[in-house]
Amino acid sequence: MSTYTLKAFDHCELYVSNAKQAAYYYRTAFGFLPIAYKGLETGSRDRVSYVMKQNKIRFVLTSPLEKNTAIGHHIDVHGDGVKDVSFTVDDAEAAWKETTRRGAESIAEPKMIEDDCGEVVIATIKTFGETNHTFVQRNNYDGVFLPGYKVYEEDIIADPTGLVHIDHLVGNQADGDMQTVCDFYEKVFGWHRFWSVDDKDINTEFSALRSIVMANNNEKIKMPINEPADGLKKSQIQEFLDYYETAGIQHIAMSTRDIVKTVTKMRANGVDFLPTPKSYYTDLTERIGEIDEDIETLANLGILVDKDENGYMLQIFTQPIQDRPTLFYEVIQRKGSQSFGKGNFKALFESIEREQAQRGNL
Ligand code: FE2
């Protein structure tokens, strides 16, 4: 048996149709700094990648540079989306050996890549849909990202919005697949069920979902796994599946230490958030108790609040960030609570359903 430690989310790679313009959106709207680049200028003939960073969050935006590529095919079928959720590990070969021994399908065997800054070992396995997990072992590397990338020259546009780390990252599954996918994370990675909700908790007049949050040992990596449940009309999870054409990453939650400041900045930058009905705030204090934030400020920004026995948390969701109603982002600030906003699902769903109806998909 090979032992290894999964430390944290390393980065997420997105396949997008125009990496240059996507990078501009992540810079100007989300406040990410481009830190590294590979493309024609660095000898990469078939693909271009921009590495975007804010505190501990790293996204790699990749586009093909020629026709008939696997990346181009992925974009054609799924639209822009998350291809790879990478984990930092202490031993990539051991991680690959152990997970494939336990039944994971290999995408790429362990290999060492190197440049002047040192060596990195990477290996990749498949998870749900067309999504992969790459293990990244950077014990002997002091470059800006990975071998093969050059440092991005100074950026004059990006102004950080206070996003700190990936709190969780959600995978949408087809109806009936949620338990199987959770079993996969349990069997292959040894993860545990951290939290769950069923369709009795999360349903509105029209749509419902079930969700189980899977977490690794140190609980730094949390991945809620969703599936649609039958409602009167089409679940938002089903709408995602219809447009992504398979299971995939629905949203990435990014933490902040000051959600009012972060969301104010992101709104000023032009980020569209899901609207929250004003009625949500009328009984908020009754529901949540006293909180540090001013309720009227939260109402103006559309920020949601939920609590559990350990404290409260504030959260808000963006609209999908591409024309297909697929990937979106969440901004979250935890003040003690480790919950996933059960109390907000209803308000949130009603908001999503209004948007879905406008798209003619409800
Ligand atoms: Fe979330």
Tab-separated table of N, CA, C and O and ligand atoms in Angstrom, residues 167-170 224 250-253 315 317 328 330 332 340 345, ligand 1:
chain	number	residue	atom	x	y	z
A	167	ASP	N	-13.040	27.337	-0.650
A	167	ASP	CA	-13.727	26.758	0.505
A	167	ASP	C	-14.291	25.390	0.148
A	167	ASP	O	-14.184	24.439	0.902
A	168	HIS	N	-14.926	25.307	-0.998
A	168	HIS	CA	-15.425	24.019	-1.494
A	168	HIS	C	-15.686	24.128	-2.981
A	168	HIS	O	-15.657	25.222	-3.551
A	169	LEU	N	-15.961	22.993	-3.580
A	169	LEU	CA	-16.062	22.917	-5.029
A	169	LEU	C	-17.074	21.809	-5.319
A	169	LEU	O	-16.959	20.711	-4.787
A	170	VAL	N	-18.100	22.142	-6.094
A	170	VAL	CA	-19.289	21.278	-6.169
A	170	VAL	C	-19.399	20.544	-7.497
A	170	VAL	O	-19.254	21.142	-8.567
A	224	PRO	N	-18.966	19.060	-2.209
A	224	PRO	CA	-20.372	18.643	-2.230
A	224	PRO	C	-20.696	17.978	-3.570
A	224	PRO	O	-20.236	18.435	-4.617
A	250	GLN	N	-20.090	22.391	-10.882
A	250	GLN	CA	-21.160	23.386	-10.943
A	250	GLN	C	-20.721	24.744	-10.405
A	250	GLN	O	-20.973	25.764	-11.030
A	251	HIS	N	-20.128	24.748	-9.214
A	251	HIS	CA	-19.611	26.024	-8.714
A	251	HIS	C	-18.399	25.841	-7.815
A	251	HIS	O	-18.159	24.763	-7.281
A	252	ILE	N	-17.626	26.910	-7.722
A	252	ILE	CA	-16.451	26.945	-6.860
A	252	ILE	C	-16.692	28.056	-5.851
A	252	ILE	O	-17.007	29.185	-6.234
A	253	ALA	N	-16.591	27.700	-4.561
A	253	ALA	CA	-16.808	28.696	-3.514
A	253	ALA	C	-15.459	29.238	-3.062
A	253	ALA	O	-14.561	28.478	-2.689
A	315	GLN	N	-22.937	34.310	2.416
A	315	GLN	CA	-22.602	33.782	1.097
A	315	GLN	C	-23.414	34.482	0.000
A	315	GLN	O	-24.475	35.043	0.269
A	317	PHE	N	-23.967	34.106	-4.608
A	317	PHE	CA	-23.637	33.340	-5.811
A	317	PHE	C	-23.652	34.241	-7.036
A	317	PHE	O	-24.537	35.086	-7.178
A	328	PHE	N	-20.681	28.537	-12.178
A	328	PHE	CA	-20.757	29.844	-11.513
A	328	PHE	C	-19.866	29.827	-10.279
A	328	PHE	O	-19.259	28.801	-9.958
A	330	GLU	N	-19.187	31.151	-6.031
A	330	GLU	CA	-19.784	31.561	-4.761
A	330	GLU	C	-18.714	32.335	-3.996
A	330	GLU	O	-17.533	31.994	-4.077
A	332	ILE	N	-17.891	33.334	-0.060
A	332	ILE	CA	-18.352	32.894	1.265
A	332	ILE	C	-17.434	33.442	2.362
A	332	ILE	O	-16.210	33.505	2.193
A	340	PHE	N	-23.353	24.528	5.022
A	340	PHE	CA	-23.409	24.811	3.594
A	340	PHE	C	-24.690	25.545	3.216
A	340	PHE	O	-25.181	25.439	2.102
A	345	PHE	N	-31.069	27.678	0.931
A	345	PHE	CA	-31.348	27.002	-0.329
A	345	PHE	C	-32.675	27.440	-0.930
A	345	PHE	O	-32.781	27.661	-2.127
B	1	FE2	FE	-21.507	26.257	-2.306
